[in-house]
XYZ file of C-alpha atoms in Angstrom:
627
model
C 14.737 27.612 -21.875
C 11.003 28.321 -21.469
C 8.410 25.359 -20.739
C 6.356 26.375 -24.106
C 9.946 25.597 -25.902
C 9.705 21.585 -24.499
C 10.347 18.792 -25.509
C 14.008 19.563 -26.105
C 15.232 18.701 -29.741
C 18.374 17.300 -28.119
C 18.683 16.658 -24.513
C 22.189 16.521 -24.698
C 24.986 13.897 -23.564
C 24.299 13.053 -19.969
C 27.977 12.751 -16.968
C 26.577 9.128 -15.958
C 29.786 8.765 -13.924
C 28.467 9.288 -10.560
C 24.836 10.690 -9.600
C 26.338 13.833 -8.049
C 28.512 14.727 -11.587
C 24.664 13.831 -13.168
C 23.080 16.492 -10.779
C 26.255 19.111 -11.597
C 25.657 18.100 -15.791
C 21.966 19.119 -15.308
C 23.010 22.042 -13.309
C 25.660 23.039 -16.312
C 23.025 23.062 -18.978
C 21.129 25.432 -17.275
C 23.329 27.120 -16.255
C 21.459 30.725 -18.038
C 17.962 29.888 -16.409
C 20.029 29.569 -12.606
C 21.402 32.555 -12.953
C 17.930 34.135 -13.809
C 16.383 32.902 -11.018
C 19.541 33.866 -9.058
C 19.236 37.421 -9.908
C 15.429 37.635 -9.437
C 16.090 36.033 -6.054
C 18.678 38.539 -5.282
C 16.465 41.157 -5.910
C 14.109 39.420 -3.379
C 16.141 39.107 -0.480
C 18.057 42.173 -0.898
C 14.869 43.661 -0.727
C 13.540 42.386 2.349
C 17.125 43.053 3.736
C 16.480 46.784 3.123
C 12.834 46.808 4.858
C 14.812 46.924 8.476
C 16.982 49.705 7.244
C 13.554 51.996 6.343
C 11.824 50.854 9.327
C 14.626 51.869 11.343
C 15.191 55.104 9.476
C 11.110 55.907 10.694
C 11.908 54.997 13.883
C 14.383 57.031 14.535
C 12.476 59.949 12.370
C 9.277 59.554 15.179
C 11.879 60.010 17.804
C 13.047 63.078 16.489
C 9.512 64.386 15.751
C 10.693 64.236 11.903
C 7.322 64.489 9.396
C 9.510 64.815 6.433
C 12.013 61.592 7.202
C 8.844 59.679 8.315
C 7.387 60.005 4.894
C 10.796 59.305 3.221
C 10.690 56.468 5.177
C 7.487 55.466 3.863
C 8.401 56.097 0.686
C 11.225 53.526 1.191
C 9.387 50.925 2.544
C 6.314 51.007 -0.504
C 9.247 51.305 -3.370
C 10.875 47.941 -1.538
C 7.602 46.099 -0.976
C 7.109 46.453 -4.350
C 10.145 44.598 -5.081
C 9.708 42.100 -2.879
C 6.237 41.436 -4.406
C 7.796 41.546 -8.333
C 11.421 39.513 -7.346
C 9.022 36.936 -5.356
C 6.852 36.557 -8.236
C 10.007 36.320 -10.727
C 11.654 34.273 -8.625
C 9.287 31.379 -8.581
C 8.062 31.517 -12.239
C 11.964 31.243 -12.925
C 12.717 28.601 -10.266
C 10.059 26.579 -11.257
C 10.585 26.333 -14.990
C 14.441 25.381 -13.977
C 12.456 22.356 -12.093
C 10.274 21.154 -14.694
C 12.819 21.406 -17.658
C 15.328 19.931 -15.720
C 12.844 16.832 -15.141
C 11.430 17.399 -18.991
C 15.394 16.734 -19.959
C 15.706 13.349 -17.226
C 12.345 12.283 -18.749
C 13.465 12.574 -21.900
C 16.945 11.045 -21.486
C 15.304 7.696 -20.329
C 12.732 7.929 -22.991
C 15.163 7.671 -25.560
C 17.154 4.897 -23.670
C 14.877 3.147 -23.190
C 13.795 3.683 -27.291
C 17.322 2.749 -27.483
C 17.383 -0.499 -25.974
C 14.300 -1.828 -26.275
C 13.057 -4.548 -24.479
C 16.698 -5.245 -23.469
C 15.941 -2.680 -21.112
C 13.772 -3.897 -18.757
C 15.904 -7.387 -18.996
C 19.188 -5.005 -17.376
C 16.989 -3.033 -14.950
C 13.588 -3.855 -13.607
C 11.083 -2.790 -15.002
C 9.965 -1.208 -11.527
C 13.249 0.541 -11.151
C 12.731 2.225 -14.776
C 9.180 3.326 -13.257
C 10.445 4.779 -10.060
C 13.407 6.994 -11.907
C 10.485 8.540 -14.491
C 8.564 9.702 -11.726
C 9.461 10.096 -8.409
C 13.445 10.280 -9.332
C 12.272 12.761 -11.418
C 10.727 15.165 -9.085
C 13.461 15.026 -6.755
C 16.202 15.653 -9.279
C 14.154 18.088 -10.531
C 13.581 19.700 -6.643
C 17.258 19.903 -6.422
C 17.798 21.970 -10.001
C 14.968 24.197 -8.401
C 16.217 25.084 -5.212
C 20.210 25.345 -5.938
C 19.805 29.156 -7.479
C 17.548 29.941 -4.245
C 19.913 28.935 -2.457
C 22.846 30.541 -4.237
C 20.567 33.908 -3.708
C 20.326 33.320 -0.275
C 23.940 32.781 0.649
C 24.827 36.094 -1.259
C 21.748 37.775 0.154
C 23.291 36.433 3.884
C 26.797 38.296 3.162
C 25.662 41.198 1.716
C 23.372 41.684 4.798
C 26.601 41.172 7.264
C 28.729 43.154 5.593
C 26.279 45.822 5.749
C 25.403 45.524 9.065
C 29.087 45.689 9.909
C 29.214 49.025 8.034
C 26.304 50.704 9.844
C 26.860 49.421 13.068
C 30.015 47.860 13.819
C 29.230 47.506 17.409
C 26.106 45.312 16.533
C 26.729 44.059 13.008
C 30.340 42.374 13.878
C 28.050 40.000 16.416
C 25.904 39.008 13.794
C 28.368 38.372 11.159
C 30.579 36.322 13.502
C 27.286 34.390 14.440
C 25.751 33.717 10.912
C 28.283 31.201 9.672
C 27.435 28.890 13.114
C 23.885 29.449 12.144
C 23.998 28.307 8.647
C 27.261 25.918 9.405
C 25.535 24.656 13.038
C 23.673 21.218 11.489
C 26.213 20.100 9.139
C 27.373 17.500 11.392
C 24.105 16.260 11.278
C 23.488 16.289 7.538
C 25.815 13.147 6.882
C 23.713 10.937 9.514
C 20.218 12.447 8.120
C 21.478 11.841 4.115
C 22.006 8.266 5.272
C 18.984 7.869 6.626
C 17.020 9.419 3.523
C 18.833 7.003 0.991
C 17.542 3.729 3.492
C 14.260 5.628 2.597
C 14.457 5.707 -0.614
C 16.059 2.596 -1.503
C 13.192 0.878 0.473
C 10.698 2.960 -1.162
C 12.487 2.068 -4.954
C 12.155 -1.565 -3.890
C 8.658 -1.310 -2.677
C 7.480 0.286 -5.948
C 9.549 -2.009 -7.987
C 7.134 -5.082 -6.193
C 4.038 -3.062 -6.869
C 4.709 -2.771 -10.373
C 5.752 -6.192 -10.695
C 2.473 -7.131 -8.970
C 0.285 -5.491 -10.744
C 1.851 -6.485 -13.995
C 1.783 -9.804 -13.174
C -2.142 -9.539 -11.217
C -4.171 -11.666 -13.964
C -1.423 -14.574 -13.229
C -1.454 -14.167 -9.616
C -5.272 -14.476 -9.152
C -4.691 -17.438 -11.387
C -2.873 -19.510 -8.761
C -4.243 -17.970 -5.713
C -1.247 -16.079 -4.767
C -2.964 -12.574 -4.517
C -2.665 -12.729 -0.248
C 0.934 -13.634 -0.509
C 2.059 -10.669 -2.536
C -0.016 -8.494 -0.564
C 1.504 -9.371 2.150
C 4.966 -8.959 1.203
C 3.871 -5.251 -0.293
C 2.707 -4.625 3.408
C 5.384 -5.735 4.825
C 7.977 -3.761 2.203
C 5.172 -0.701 2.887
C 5.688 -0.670 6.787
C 9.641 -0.939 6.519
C 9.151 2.438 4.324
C 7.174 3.818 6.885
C 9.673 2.754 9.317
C 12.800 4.807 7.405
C 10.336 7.672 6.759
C 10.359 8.260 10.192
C 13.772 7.581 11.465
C 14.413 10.292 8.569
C 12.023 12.401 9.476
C 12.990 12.575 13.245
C 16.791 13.893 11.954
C 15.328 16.043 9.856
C 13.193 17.339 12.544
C 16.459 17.776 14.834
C 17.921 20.025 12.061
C 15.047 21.891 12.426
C 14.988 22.612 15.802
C 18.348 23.279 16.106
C 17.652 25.856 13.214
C 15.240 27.788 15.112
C 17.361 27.277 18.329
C 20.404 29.008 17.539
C 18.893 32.016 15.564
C 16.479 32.308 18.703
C 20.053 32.479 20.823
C 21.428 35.150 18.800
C 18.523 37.543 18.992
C 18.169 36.788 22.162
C 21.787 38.092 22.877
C 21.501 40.894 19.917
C 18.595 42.402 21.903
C 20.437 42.225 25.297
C 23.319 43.774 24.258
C 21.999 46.329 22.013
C 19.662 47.493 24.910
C 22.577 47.603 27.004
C 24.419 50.277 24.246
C 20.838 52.065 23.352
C 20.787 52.451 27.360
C 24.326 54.149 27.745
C 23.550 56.306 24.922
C 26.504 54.514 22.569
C 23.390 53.344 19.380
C 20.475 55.506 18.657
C 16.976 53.268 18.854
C 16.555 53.143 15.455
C 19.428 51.221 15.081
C 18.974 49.000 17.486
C 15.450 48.254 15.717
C 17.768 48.109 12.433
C 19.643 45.683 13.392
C 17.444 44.053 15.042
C 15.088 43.244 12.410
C 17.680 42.660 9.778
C 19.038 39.782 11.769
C 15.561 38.551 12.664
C 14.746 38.436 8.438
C 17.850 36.768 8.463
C 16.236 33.548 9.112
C 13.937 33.493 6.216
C 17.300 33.113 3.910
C 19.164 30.945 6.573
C 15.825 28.232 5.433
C 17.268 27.609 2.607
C 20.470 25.755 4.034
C 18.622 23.554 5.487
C 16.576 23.006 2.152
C 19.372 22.323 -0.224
C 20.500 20.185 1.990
C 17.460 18.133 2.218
C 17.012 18.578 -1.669
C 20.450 17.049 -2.593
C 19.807 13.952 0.356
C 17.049 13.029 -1.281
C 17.969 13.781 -4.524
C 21.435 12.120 -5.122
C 19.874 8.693 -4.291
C 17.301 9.154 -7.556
C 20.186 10.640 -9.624
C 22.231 7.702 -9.235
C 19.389 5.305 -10.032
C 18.812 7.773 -13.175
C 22.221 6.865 -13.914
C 21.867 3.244 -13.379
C 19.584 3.438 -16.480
C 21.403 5.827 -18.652
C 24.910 4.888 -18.266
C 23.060 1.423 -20.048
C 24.297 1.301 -24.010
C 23.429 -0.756 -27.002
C 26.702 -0.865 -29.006
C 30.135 -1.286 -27.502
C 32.118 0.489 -30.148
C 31.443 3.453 -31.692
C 29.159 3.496 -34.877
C 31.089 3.259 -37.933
C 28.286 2.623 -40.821
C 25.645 4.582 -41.614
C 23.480 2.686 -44.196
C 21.521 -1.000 -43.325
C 23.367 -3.482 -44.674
C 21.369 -6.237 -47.001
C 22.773 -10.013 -46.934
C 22.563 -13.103 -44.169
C 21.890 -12.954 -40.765
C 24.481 -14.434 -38.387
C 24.958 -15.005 -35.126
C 28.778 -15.889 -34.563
C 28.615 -16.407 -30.557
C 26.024 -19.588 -31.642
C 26.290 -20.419 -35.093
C 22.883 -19.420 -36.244
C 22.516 -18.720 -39.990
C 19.755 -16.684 -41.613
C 20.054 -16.853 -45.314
C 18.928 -13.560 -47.307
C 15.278 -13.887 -48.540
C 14.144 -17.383 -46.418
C 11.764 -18.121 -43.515
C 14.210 -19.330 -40.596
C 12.443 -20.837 -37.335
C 14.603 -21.174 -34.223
C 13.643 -24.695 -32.044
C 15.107 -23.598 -28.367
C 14.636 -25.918 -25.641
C 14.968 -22.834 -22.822
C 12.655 -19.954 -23.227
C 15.217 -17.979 -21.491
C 18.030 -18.600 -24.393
C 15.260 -17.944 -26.806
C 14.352 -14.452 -25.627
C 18.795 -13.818 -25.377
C 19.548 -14.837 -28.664
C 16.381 -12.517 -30.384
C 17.679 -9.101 -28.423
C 21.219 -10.261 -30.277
C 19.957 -10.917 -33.430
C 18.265 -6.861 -32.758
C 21.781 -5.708 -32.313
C 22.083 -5.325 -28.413
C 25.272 -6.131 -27.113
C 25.258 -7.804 -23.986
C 27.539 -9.317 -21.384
C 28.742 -13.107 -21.380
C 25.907 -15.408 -19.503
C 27.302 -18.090 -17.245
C 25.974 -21.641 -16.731
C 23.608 -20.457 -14.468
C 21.963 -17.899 -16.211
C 23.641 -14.817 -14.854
C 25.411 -12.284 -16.528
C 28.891 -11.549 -15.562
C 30.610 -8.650 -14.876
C 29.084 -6.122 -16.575
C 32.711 -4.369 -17.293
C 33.481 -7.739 -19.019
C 33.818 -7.690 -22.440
C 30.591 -7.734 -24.149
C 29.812 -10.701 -26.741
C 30.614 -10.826 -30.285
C 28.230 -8.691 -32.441
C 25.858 -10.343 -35.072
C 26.476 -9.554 -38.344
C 24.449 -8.722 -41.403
C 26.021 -8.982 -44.467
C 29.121 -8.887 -42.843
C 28.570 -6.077 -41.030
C 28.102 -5.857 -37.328
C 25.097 -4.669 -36.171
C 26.575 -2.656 -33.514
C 28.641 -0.846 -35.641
C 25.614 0.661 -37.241
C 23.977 3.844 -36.497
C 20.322 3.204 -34.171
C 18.296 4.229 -37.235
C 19.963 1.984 -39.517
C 20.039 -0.849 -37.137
C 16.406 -0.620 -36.711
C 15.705 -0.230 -40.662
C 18.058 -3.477 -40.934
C 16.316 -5.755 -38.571
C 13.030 -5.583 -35.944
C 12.348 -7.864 -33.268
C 8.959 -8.568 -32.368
C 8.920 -9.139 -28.440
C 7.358 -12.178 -27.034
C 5.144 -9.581 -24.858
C 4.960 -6.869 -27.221
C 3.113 -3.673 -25.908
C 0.160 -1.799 -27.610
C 0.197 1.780 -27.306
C -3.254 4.068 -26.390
C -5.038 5.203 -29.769
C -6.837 4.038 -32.598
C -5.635 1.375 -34.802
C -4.935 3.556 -37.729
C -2.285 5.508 -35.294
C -1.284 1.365 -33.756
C -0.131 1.095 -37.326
C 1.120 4.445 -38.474
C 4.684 3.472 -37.751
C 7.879 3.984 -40.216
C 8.007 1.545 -42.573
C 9.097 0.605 -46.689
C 5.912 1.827 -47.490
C 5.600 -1.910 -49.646
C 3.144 -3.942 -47.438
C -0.520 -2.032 -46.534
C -1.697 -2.350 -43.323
C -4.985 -3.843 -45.074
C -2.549 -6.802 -46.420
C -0.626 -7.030 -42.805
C -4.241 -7.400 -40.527
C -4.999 -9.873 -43.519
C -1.855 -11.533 -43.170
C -2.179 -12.039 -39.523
C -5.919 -13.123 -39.381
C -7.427 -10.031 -37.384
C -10.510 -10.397 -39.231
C -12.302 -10.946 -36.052
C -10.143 -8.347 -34.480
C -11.541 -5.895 -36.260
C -15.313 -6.588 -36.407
C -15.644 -6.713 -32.310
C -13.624 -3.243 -32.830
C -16.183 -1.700 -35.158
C -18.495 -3.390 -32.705
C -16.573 -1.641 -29.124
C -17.313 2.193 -29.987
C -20.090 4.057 -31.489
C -17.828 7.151 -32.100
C -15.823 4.973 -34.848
C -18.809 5.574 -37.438
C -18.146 1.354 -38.127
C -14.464 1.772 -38.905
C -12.528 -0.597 -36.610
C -9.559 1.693 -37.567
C -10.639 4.879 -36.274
C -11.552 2.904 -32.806
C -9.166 3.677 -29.786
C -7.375 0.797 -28.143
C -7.124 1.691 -24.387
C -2.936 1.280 -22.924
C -1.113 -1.866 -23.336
C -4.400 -3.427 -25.155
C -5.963 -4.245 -21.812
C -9.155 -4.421 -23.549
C -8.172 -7.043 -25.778
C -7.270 -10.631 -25.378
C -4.182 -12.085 -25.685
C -4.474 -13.482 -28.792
C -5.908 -10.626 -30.742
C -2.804 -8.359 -28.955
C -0.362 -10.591 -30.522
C -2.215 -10.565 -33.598
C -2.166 -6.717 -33.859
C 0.892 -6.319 -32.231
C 2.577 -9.176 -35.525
C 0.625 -6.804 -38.400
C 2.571 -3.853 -37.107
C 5.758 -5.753 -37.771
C 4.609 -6.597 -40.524
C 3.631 -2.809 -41.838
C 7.316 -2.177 -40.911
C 8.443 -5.006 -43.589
C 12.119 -4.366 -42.013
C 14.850 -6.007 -44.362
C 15.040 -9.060 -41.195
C 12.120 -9.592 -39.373
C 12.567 -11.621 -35.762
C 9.778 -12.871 -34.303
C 9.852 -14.570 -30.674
C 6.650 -16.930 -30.484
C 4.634 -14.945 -32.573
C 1.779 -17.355 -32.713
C 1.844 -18.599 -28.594
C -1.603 -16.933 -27.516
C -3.751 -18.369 -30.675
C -5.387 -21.984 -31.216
C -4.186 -24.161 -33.555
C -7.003 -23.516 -36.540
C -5.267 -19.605 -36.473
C -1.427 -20.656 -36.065
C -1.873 -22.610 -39.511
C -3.114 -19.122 -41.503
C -1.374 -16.672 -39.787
C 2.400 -18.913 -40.345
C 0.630 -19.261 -44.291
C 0.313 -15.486 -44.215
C 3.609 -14.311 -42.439
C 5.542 -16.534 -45.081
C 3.642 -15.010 -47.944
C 3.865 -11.495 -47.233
C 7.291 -11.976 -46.158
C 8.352 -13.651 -49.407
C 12.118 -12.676 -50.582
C 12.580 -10.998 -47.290
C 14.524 -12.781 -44.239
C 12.373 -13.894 -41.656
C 13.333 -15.365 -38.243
C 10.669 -17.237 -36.387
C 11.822 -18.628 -32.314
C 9.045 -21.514 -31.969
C 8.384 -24.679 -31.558
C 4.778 -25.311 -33.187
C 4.962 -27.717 -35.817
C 2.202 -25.907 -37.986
C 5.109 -23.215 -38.375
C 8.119 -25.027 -38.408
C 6.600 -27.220 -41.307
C 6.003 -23.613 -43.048
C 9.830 -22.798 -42.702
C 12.648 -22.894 -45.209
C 14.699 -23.694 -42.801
C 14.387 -25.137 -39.329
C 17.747 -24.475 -36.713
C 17.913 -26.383 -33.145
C 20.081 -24.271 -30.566
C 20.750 -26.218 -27.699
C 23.198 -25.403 -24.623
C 23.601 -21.805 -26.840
C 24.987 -23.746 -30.098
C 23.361 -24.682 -33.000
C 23.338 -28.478 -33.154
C 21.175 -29.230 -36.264
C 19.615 -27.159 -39.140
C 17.579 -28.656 -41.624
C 13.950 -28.810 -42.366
C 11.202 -29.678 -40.324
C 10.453 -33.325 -41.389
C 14.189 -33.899 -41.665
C 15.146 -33.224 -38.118
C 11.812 -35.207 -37.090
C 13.609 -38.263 -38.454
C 16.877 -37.520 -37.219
C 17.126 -35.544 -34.131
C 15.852 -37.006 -31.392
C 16.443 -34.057 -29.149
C 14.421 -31.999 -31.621
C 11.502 -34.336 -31.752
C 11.517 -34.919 -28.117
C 11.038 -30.291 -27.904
C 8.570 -30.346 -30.768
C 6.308 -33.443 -30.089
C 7.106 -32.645 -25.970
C 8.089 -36.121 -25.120
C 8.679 -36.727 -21.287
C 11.796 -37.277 -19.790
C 11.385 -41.062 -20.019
C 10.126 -40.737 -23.839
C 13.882 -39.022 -24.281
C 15.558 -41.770 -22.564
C 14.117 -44.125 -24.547
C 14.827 -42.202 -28.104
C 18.092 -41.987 -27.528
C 20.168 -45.336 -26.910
C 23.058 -45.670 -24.939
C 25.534 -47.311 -27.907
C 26.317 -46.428 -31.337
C 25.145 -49.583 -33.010
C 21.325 -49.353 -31.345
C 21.420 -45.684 -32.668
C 21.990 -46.749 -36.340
C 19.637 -49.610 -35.419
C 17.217 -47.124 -34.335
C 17.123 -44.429 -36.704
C 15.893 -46.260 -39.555
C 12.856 -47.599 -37.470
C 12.493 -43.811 -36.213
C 12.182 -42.781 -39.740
C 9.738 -45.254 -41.118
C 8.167 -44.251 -38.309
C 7.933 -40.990 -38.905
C 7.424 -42.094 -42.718
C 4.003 -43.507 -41.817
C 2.401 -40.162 -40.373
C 1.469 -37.822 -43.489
C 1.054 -34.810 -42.026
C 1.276 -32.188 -39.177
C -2.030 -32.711 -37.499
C -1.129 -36.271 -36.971
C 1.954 -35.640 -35.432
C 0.377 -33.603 -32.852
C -2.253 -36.495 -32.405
C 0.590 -39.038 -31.765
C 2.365 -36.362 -29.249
């Protein structure tokens, strides 16, 4: 794999078992590009593994007053320096495109999980962990990939050099060889104390980018309640306890590498000693003691490499298993089974909500949370069984029921068809970088223009202060760029944008999770007229609790305690719900109290007075008055 061949077109099916069987997957699928960069790094250490044997060779030549060995010598050592120079350069081109197209295949793993599951995603995971796996996880795992097939090289480079040390000098080369595996083997013991102590580190430093991201994300709110000192202080505080680890790490890692240099500085130490004890009593010529000498003292440039792959897998298991975290995350729980979207209702069996084919349906939920639950069902993600508190269970439990369109599951269905079937329109949905032309250049029935869908969701104004924002657009607000996430917007003409790219999609069910929450109540009115219109004979799904839409709705469904309790229309559930007047008109606790009697016979005395009540007031702008 070459970098000019990225992205891949499939980045395979990721081990998400265990981060180490991850790091091993990863390993396996390059398996052609590590032994590339094995063999160039062969070529580079076996290299500098032959400079002793020439310099030794003109040694001993100069000692024997030699001119025509000398220059063979010479010979030698200009034929292996150019080796070295052509493996070294080989050998980190190759090792360095096995880094970034192993992180090119992470990054796009969690790109398409997280394309996968949507804004499910960062409801699983947060959103901070998803940031620190697609970059600094990334590097690491990617560091790992890198350095394995130097490492490989220099272990094979290591035993090639003892064995032919004990070949030319047995004498010499049997101390060496005995030595080398308590060289490379000496700080082992250590590693399992120093891996510990690099996964503190980076689980504090996950946790302290997780808060920074959530921070940041949430900045505009905190400088709304003055709580910009407090979260600063708890980053500085979660900063210090990563500087903290950073240095207990460091210190162990520092250990291993003194004790690396201490040992090999041992054995030459007692190489030279003994080998000027034999070159003195005539037993080794000089020029193999020089041999010798300097192919054990080159040793150490290979022996570097222990100590890196082990520092390379500490710190990289930690970010594989958070990569995992993310990716062993699934939409369906059974395999796929249908191919093409289905057409019909849209049904929710796990609460009883009912979207009939072709009508507007809004959703009245009392508990935002609930709300924001049942739309990622109604998209098709499975999830886990909530309990009365609002956690999820064991994720290993068995996920709920699917919802079914037409009958048919909707995580039975292939991703493509799923999405063709039915799109849910976040309550915080994100705008991409680029011009508005590209903001709504997305797949779609081709049926609704995007003129029609801006129309449809009153960005008139939208678009005139973006003709307005950039003199490069030549007065087209759709060739203007929108800078990431909208940032330059408000939040009303975001949402506004963000609903007429659903709308451009014109899925087959369209959910939309308080699609009108950031706009005044002038702009609700038309952009509920318009959604209803365009979205004529197609099933629309609407979570909200405006009256100015719920009056626009075919139907109107109250979910309460995760069941569907009422479904009628709006003015019909005014007279006889009281729990669904008391969410739309947002009656006070004591307001409730008061609506609902404690005995049967004041109920049925009450609801006709409730309903000439609500009789008198003739339409929606009056209700809101009287709430």
């Amino acid at each position: 794999m070459h970098i000019r061949d990225l992205p891949y077109s499939d980045p395979g099916d990721p081990d998400v078992r265990s981060g180490p069987r991850f790091l091993l997957w990863l390993g396996r699928n390059q398996i052609r590009g590590q032994l590339t960069s094995m063999s160039w790094g062969l070529l580079h250490q076996c290299s500098i593994a032959g400079l002793p044997l020439a310099v030794g060779f003109a040694v001993q030549s100069v000692v024997e007053r030699s001119g025509g060995r000398l220059a063979l010598a010479g010979g030698m050592i200009a034929v292996l320096g150019a080796l070295i120079a052509v493996g070294d350069t080989m050998l980190h081109r190759t090792a360095v495109t096995n880094w970034i197209t192993a992180a090119a295949r992470v990054q796009q793993l969690l790109a398409r999980k997280t394309a996968e599951l949507g804004s499910a995603l960062t409801r699983r995971v947060a959103a901070g962990e998803v940031v620190a796996v697609s970059t600094g996880d990334v590097e690491k795992i990617g560091w790992f990939v890198e350095a394995l097939s130097r490492f490989v090289a220099a272990a094979a480079a290591l035993v090639i050099i003892c064995v032919g040390l004990v070949l030319y000098l047995p004498s010499l080369g049997v101390l060496v060889a005995l030595a080398m595996p308590l060289l490379a083997l000496g700080v082992l013991p250590l590693l399992p104390r120093a891996t510990r102590r690099a996964d503190i580190q980076r689980e504090k430093a996950g946790k302290a980018t997780e808060l920074a991201s959530d921070t940041v994300a949430g900045l505009r709110v905190l400088r709304g309640i003055g709580g910009e000192e407090l979260f600063l202080g708890r980053y500085r505080r979660a900063s210090q306890e990563v500087r903290e680890a950073a240095v207990r790490s460091a210190r162990m890692w520092s250990l291993i590498s003194a004790i690396q240099v201490l040992l090999p500085g041992l054995l030459l130490i007692s190489l030279v000693t003994y080998g000027a004890a034999l070159a003195r009593d005539g037993r080794i010529e000089v020029g193999q003691l020089v041999t010798v000498y300097s192919a054990a003292t080159l040793m150490l440039f290979p022996l570097r490499h222990f100590e890196e792959i082990a520092m390379a897998y500490s710190f990289s298991r930690p970010s594989a298993q958070r990569a995992v975290r993310v990716l062993s995350l699934s939409r369906v729980a059974r395999p796929s089974t249908v191919d093409a979207a289905p057409a019909g209702d849209l049904y929710d069996p796990v609460t009883g909500l009912m979207a009939p084919e072709g009508l507007f349906t809004a959703v009245v939920c009392g508990d935002p949370d609930e709300a924001g639950r049942l739309a990622d069902r109604l998209g098709g993600h499975a999830q886990p069984a909530v309990t009365q508190e609002g956690e999820a269970e064991d994720a290993e439990a068995p996920a709920l029921p699917s919802v079914l369109l037409g009958g048919v599951p909707l995580d039975e269905l292939e991703l493509d068809a799923a999405r063709t079937a039915v799109l849910v329109q976040d309550k915080d949905p994100v705008l991409l970088s680029g011009t508005l032309r590209e903001l709504l250049d997305v797949p779609s029935s081709g049926r609704i223009a995007a003129a029609d869908a801006l129309a449809a969701a009153q960005c008139g104004d939208v678009l005139d202060a973006l003709a307005q924002a950039s003199v490069d657009a030549d007065g087209d607000p759709m060739n203007t760029r929108i800078t990431e996430r909208g940032r330059s917007l408000s939040g009303g003409q975001r949402q506004r944008l963000a609903l007429a790219r659903s709308l451009v999609t014109d899925p087959g069910a369209l959910v939309l999770d308080e699609p009108t929450s950031a706009v005044d109540s002038h702009t609700e009115a038309r952009v509920a007229e318009g959604i209803k219109a365009l979205r004529k004979d197609r099933t629309t799904v609407a979570f909200a609790s405006s009256p100015l839409l719920l009056d626009l709705a075919d139907r109107v469904a109250l979910v309460h305690g995760g069941t569907v309790v009422a479904v009628g229309t709006h003015r019909e559930l005014l007279r006889a719900e009281p729990l669904y007047r008391a969410v739309v008109t947002r009656e006070t606790d004591e307001e409730i109290a008061a609506s609902v009697p404690d005995t049967g016979e004041e109920t049925a005395a009450a609801a006709p007075d409730a309903a000439e009540d609500i009789d008198t007031i003739e339409t929606i702008e009056e209700i809101e008055e009287r709430a």
